[in-house]
PDB file of C-alpha atoms in Angstrom:
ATOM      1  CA  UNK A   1     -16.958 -58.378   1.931  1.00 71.00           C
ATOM      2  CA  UNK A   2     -17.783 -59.583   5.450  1.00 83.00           C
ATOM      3  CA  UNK A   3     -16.502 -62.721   5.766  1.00 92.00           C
ATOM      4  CA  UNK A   4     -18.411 -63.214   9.702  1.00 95.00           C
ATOM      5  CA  UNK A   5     -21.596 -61.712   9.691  1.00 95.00           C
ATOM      6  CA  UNK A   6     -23.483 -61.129  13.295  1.00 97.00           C
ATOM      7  CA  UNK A   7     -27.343 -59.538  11.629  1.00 93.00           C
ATOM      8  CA  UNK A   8     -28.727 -58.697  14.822  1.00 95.00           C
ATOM      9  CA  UNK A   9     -27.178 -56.177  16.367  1.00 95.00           C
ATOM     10  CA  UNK A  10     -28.780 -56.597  19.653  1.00 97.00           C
ATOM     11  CA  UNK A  11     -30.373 -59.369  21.829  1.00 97.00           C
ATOM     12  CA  UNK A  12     -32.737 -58.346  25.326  1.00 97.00           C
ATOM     13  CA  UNK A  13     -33.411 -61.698  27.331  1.00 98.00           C
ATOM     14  CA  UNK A  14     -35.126 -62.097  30.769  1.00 98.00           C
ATOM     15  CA  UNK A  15     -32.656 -63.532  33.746  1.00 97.00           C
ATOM     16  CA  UNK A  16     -33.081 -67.333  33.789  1.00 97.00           C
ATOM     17  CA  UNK A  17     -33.780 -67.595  30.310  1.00 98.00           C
ATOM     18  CA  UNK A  18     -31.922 -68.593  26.990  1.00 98.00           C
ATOM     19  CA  UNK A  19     -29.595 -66.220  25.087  1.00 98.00           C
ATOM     20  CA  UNK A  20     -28.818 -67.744  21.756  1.00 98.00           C
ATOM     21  CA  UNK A  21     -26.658 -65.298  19.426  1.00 98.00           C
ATOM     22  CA  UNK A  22     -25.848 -66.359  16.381  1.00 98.00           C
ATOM     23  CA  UNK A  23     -23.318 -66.256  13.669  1.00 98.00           C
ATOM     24  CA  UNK A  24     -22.486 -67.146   9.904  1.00 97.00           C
ATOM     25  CA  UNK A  25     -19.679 -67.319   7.704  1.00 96.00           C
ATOM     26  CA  UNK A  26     -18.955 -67.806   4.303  1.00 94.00           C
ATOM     27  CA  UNK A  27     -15.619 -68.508   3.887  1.00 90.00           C
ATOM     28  CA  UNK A  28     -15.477 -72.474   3.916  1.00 90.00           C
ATOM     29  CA  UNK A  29     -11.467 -72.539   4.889  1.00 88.00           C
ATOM     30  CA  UNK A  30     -12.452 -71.612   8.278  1.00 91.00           C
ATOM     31  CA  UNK A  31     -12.140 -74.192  10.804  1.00 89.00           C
ATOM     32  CA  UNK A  32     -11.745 -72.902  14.490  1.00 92.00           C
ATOM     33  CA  UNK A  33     -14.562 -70.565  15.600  1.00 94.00           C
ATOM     34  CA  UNK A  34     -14.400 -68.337  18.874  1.00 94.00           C
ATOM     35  CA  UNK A  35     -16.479 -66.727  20.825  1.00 97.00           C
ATOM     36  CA  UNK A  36     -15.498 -63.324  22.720  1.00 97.00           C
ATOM     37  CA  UNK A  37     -17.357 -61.025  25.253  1.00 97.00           C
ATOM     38  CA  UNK A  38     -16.740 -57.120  25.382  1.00 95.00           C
ATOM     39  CA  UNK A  39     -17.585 -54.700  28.166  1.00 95.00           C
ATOM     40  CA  UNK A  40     -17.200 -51.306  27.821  1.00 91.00           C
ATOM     41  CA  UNK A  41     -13.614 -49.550  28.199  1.00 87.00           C
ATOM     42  CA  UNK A  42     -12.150 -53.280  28.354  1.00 92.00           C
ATOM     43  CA  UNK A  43     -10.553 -55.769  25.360  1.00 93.00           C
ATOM     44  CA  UNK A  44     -12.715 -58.664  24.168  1.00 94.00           C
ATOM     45  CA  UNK A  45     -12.240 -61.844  26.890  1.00 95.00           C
ATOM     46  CA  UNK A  46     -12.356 -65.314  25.374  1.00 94.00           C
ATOM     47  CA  UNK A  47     -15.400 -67.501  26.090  1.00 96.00           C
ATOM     48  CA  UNK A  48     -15.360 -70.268  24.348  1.00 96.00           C
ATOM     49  CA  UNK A  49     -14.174 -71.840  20.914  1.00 94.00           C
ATOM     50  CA  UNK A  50     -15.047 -74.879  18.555  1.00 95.00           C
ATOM     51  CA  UNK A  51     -12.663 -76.733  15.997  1.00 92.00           C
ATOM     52  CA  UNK A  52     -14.930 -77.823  12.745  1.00 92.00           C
ATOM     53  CA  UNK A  53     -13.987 -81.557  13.596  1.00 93.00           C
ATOM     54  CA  UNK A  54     -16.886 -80.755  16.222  1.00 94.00           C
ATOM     55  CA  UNK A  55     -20.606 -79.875  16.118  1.00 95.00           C
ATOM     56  CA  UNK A  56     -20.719 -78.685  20.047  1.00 97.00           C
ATOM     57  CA  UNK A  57     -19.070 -77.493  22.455  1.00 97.00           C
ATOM     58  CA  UNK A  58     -19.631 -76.607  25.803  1.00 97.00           C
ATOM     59  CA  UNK A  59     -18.575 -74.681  29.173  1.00 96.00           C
ATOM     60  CA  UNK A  60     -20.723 -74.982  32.172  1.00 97.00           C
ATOM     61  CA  UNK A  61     -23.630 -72.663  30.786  1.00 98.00           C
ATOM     62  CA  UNK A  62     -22.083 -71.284  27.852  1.00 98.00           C
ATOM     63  CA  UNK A  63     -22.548 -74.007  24.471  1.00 98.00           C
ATOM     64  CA  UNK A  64     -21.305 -73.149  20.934  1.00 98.00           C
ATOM     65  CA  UNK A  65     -22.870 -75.390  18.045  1.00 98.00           C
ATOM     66  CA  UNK A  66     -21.701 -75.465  14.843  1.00 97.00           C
ATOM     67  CA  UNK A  67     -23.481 -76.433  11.668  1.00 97.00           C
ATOM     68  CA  UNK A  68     -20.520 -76.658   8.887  1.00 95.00           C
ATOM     69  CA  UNK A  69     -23.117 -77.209   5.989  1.00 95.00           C
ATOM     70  CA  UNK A  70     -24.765 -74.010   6.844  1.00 96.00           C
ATOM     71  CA  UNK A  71     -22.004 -72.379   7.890  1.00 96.00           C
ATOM     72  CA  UNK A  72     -23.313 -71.012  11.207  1.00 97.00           C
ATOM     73  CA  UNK A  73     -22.526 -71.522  14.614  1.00 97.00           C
ATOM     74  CA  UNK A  74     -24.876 -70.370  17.795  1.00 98.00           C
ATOM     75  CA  UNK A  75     -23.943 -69.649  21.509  1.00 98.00           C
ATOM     76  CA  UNK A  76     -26.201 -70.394  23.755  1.00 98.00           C
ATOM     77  CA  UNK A  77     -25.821 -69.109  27.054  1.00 98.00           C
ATOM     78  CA  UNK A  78     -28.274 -70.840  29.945  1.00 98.00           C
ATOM     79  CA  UNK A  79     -29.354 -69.729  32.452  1.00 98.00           C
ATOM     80  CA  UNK A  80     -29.111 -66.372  30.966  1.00 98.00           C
ATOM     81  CA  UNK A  81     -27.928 -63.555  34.237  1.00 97.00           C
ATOM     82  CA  UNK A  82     -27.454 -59.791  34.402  1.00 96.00           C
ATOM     83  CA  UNK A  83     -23.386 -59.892  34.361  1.00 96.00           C
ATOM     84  CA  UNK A  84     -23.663 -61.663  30.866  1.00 97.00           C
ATOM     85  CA  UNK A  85     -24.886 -58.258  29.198  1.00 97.00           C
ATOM     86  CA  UNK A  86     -22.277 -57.523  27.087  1.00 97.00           C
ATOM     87  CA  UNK A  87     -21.329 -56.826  23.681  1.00 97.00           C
ATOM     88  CA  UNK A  88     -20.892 -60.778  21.664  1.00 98.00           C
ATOM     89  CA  UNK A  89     -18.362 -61.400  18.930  1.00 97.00           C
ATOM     90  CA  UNK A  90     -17.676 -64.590  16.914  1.00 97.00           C
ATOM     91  CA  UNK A  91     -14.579 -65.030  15.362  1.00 95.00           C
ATOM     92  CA  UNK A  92     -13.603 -67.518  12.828  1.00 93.00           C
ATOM     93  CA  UNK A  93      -9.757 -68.462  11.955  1.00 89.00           C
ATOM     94  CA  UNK A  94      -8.473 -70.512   9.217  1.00 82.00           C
ATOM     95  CA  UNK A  95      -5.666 -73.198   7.859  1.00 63.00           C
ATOM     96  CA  UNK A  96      -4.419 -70.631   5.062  1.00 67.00           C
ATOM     97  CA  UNK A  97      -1.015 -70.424   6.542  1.00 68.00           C
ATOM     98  CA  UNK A  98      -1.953 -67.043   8.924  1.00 73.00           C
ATOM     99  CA  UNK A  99      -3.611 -67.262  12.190  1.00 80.00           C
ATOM    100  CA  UNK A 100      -5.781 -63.857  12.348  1.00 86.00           C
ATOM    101  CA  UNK A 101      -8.876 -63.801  13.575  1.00 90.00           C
ATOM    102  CA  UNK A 102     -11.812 -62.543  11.173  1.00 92.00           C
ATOM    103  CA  UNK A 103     -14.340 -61.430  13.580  1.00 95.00           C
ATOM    104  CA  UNK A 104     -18.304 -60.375  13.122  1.00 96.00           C
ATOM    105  CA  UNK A 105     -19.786 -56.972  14.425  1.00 95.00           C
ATOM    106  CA  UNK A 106     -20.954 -58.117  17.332  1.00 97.00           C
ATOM    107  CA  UNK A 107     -24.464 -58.571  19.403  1.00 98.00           C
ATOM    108  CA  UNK A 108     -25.078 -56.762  21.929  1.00 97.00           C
ATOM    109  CA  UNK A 109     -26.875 -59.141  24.803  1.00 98.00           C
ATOM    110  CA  UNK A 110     -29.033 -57.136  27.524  1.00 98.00           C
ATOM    111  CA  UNK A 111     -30.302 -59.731  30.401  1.00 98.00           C
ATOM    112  CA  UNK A 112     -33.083 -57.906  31.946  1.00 96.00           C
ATOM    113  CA  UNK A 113     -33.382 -58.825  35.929  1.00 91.00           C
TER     114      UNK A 113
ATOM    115  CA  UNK B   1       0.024 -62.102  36.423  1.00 56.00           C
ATOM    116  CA  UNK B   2      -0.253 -58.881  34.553  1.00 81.00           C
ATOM    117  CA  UNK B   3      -2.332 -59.033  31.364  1.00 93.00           C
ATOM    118  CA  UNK B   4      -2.010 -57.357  28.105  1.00 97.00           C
ATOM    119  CA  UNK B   5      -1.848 -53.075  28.851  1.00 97.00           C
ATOM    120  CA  UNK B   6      -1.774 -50.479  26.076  1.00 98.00           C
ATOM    121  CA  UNK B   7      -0.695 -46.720  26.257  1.00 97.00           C
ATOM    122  CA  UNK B   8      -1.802 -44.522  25.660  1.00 97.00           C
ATOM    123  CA  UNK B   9      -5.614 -45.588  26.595  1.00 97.00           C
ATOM    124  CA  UNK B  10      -7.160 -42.514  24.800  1.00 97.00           C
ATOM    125  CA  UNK B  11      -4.686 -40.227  22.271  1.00 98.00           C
ATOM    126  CA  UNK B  12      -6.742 -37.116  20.635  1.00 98.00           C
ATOM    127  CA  UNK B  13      -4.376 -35.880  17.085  1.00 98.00           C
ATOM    128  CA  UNK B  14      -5.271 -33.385  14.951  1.00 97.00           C
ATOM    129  CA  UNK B  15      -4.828 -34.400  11.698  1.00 97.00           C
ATOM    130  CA  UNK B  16      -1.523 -34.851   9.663  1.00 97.00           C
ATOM    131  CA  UNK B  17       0.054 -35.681  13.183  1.00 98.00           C
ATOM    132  CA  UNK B  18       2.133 -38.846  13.331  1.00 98.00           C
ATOM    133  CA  UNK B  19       1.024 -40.946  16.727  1.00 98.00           C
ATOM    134  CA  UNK B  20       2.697 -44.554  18.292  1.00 98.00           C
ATOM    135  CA  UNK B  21       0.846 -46.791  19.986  1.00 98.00           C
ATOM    136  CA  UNK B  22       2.176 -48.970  22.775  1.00 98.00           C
ATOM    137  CA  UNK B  23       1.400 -52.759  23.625  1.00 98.00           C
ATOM    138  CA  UNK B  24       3.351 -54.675  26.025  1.00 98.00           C
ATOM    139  CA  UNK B  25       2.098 -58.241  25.818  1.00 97.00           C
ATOM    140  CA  UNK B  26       2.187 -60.912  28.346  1.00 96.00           C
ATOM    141  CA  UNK B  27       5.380 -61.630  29.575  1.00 94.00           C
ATOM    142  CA  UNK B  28       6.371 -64.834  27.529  1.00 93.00           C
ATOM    143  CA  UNK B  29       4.018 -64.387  24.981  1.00 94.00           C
ATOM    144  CA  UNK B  30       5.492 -65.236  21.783  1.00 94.00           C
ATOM    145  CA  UNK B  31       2.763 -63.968  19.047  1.00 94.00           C
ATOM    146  CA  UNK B  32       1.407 -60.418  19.054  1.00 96.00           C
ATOM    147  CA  UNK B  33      -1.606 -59.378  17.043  1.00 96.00           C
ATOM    148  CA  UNK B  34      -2.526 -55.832  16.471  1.00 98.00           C
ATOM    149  CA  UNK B  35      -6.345 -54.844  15.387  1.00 97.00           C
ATOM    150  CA  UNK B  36      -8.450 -52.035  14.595  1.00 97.00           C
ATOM    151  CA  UNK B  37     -12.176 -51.711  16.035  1.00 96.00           C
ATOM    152  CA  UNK B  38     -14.210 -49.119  14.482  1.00 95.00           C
ATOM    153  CA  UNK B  39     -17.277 -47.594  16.160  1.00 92.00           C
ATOM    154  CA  UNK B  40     -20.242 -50.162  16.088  1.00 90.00           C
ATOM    155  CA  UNK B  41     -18.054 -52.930  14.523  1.00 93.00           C
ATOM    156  CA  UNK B  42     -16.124 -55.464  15.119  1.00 94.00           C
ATOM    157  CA  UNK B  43     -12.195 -55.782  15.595  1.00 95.00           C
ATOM    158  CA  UNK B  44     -10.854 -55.916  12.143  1.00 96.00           C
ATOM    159  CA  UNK B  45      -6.894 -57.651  11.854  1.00 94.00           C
ATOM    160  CA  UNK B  46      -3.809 -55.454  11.278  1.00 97.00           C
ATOM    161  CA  UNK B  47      -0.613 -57.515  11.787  1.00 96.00           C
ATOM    162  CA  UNK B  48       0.521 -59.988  13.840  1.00 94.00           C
ATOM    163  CA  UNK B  49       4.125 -61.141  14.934  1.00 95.00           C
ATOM    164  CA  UNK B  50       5.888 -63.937  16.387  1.00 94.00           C
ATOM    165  CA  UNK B  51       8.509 -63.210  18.070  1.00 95.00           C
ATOM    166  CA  UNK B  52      10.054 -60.124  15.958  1.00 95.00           C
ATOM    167  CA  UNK B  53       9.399 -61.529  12.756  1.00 96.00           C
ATOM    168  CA  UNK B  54       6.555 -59.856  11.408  1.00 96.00           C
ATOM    169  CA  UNK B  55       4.764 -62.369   9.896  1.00 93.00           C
ATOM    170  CA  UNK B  56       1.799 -60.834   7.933  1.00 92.00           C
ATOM    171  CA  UNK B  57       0.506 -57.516   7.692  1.00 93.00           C
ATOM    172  CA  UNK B  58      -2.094 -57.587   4.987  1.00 92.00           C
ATOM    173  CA  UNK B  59      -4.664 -55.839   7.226  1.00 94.00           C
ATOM    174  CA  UNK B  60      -2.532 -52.732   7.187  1.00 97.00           C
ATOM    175  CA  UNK B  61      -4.863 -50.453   5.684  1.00 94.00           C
ATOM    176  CA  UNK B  62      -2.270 -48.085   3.832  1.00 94.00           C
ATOM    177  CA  UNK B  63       1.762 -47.501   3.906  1.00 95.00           C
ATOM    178  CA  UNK B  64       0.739 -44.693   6.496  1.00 98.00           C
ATOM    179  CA  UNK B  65       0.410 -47.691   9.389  1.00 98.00           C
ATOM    180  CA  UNK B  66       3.662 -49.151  10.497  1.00 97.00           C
ATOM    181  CA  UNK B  67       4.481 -51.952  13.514  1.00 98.00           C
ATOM    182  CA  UNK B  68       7.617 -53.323  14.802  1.00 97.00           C
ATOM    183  CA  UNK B  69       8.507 -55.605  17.757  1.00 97.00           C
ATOM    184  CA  UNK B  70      12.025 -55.177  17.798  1.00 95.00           C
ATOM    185  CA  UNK B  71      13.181 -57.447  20.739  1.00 93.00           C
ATOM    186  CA  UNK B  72      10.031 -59.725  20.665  1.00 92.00           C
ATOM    187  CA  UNK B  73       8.329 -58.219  23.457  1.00 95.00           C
ATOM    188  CA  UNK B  74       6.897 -54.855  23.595  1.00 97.00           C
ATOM    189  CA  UNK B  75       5.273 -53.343  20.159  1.00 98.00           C
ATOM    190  CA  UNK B  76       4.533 -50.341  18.718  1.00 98.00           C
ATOM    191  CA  UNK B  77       2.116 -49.233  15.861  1.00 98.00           C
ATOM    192  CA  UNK B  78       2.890 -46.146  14.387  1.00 98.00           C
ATOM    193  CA  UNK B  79       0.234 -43.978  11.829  1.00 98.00           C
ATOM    194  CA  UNK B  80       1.610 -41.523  10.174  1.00 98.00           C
ATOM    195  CA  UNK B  81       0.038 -38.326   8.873  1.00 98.00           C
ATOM    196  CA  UNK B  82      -3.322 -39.211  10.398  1.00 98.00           C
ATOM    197  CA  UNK B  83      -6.541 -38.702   8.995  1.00 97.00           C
ATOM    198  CA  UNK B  84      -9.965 -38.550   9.987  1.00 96.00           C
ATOM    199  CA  UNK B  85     -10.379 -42.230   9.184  1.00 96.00           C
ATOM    200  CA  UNK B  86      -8.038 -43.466  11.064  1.00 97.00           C
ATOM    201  CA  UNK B  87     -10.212 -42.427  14.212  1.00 97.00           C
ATOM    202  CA  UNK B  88     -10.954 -45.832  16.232  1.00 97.00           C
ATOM    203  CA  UNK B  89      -9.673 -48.246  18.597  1.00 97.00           C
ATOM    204  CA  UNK B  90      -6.575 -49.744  18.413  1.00 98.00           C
ATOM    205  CA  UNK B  91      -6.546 -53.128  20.174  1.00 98.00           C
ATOM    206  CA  UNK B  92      -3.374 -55.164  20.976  1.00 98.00           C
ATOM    207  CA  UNK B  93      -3.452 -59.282  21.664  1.00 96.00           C
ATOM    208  CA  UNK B  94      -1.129 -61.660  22.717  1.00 95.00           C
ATOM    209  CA  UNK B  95      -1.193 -65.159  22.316  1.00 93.00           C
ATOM    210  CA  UNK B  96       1.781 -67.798  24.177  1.00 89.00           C
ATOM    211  CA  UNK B  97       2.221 -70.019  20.850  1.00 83.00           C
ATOM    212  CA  UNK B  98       1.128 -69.160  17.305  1.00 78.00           C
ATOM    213  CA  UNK B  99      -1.470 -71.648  15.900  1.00 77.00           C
ATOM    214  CA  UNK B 100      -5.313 -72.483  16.603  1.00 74.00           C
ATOM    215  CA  UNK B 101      -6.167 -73.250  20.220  1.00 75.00           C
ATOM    216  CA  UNK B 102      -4.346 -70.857  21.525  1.00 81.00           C
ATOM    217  CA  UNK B 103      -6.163 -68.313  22.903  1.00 86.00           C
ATOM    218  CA  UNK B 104      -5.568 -64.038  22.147  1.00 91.00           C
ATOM    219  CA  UNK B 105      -5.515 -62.064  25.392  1.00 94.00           C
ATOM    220  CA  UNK B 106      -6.685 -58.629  24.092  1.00 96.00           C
ATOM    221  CA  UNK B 107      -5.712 -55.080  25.976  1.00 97.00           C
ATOM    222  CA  UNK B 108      -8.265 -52.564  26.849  1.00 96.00           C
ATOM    223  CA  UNK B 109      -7.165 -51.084  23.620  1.00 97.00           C
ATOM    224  CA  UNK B 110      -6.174 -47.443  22.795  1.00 98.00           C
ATOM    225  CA  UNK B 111      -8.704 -45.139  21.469  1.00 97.00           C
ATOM    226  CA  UNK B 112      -7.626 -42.429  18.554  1.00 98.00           C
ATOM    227  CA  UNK B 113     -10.067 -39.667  18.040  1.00 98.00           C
ATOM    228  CA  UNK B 114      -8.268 -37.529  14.693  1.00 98.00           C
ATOM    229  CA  UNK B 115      -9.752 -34.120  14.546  1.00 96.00           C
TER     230      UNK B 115
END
């Protein structure tokens, strides 16, 4: 049962334009959401995160939104350049007494130059 | 400073062998997550610790997987008998507190091929 689900597997965006990846959950006890960024050979790097007491967040061009009735949150990255292709993951954490990170299967973001 | 490293980076076993895996987190880090990333999806949770107290292991996926921290500092997760399965990347994370907001620093990871 896949708690974070990621359904497109891949995402090809011009340079200068806007890369929105999306995510959904289903599990309603999760409240802090993350976003991570994998290159090849390396761990996952934190981006960015959001708490479910907010509907946006944001990091010079990197925003997360969050919709908690839909349970989905989006990253959009603007403008959109060539270092930011990379594999995406979202990762979702909850108050159930354990701090593990669920995370989705990831997008993988191609910014064409 | 030096982040999270992980040895071996790439360990080839043919099956039934027992293999450890090495993480040595960021110096100070109290919490210590372990997680497994098969091909084409996404890191899936294993353990975690704080401190030397392992403090939930549910993502374990069979008595075969076993991790210890013994001095709160370096870790080791050790599969024995490995099987074909078992084949993916093995990613270590460190956090400096235990709770939300505080961000994992992941390894490169250590990639198990079983043959």
């Amino acid at each position: 049962d896949q708690q974070v689900k990621q359904n497109s597997p891949s995402l090809s965006v011009q340079e200068g334009r806007i890369s929105i990846l999306n995510c959904d959950y289903t599990n309603s006890m999760f409240d802090y959401f993350l976003w991570y960024k994998k290159y090849p050979a390396e761990g996952p790097t934190f981006l960015i995160s959001i708490s479910s007491i907010k509907d946006k967040n944001e990091d010079g061009r990197f925003t997360v939104f969050l919709n908690k009735s839909a349970k989905h949150l989006s990253l959009h990255i603007v403008p959109s350049q060539p270092g930011d292709s990379a594999v995406y993951f979202c990762a979702a954490s909850g108050t159930s007494g354990t701090y593990k990170y669920i995370f989705g299967t990831g997008t993988r973001l191609k910014v064409l130059a | 400073g030096a982040g999270v490293s992980q040895s071996p980076r790439y360990k080839v076993a043919k099956r039934g062998q027992d293999v450890a895996l090495r993480c040595d987190p960021i110096s100070g880090h109290v919490s210590l997550f372990w997680y497994q990333q098969a091909l084409g999806q996404g890191p899936e949770f294993l353990t975690y610790f704080q401190n030397e107290a392992q403090l939930d292991k549910s993502g374990l996926p069979s008595d075969r997987f076993f991790a210890e921290r013994p001095e709160g500092s370096v870790s080791t997760l050790k599969i024995q008998r490995t099987q074909q399965e078992d084949s993916a990347v093995y990613l270590c994370a460190s956090s400096s507190h235990l709770g939300q907001g505080y961000e994992q620093y992941f390894g490169p990871g250590t990639r198990l091929t079983v043959t």
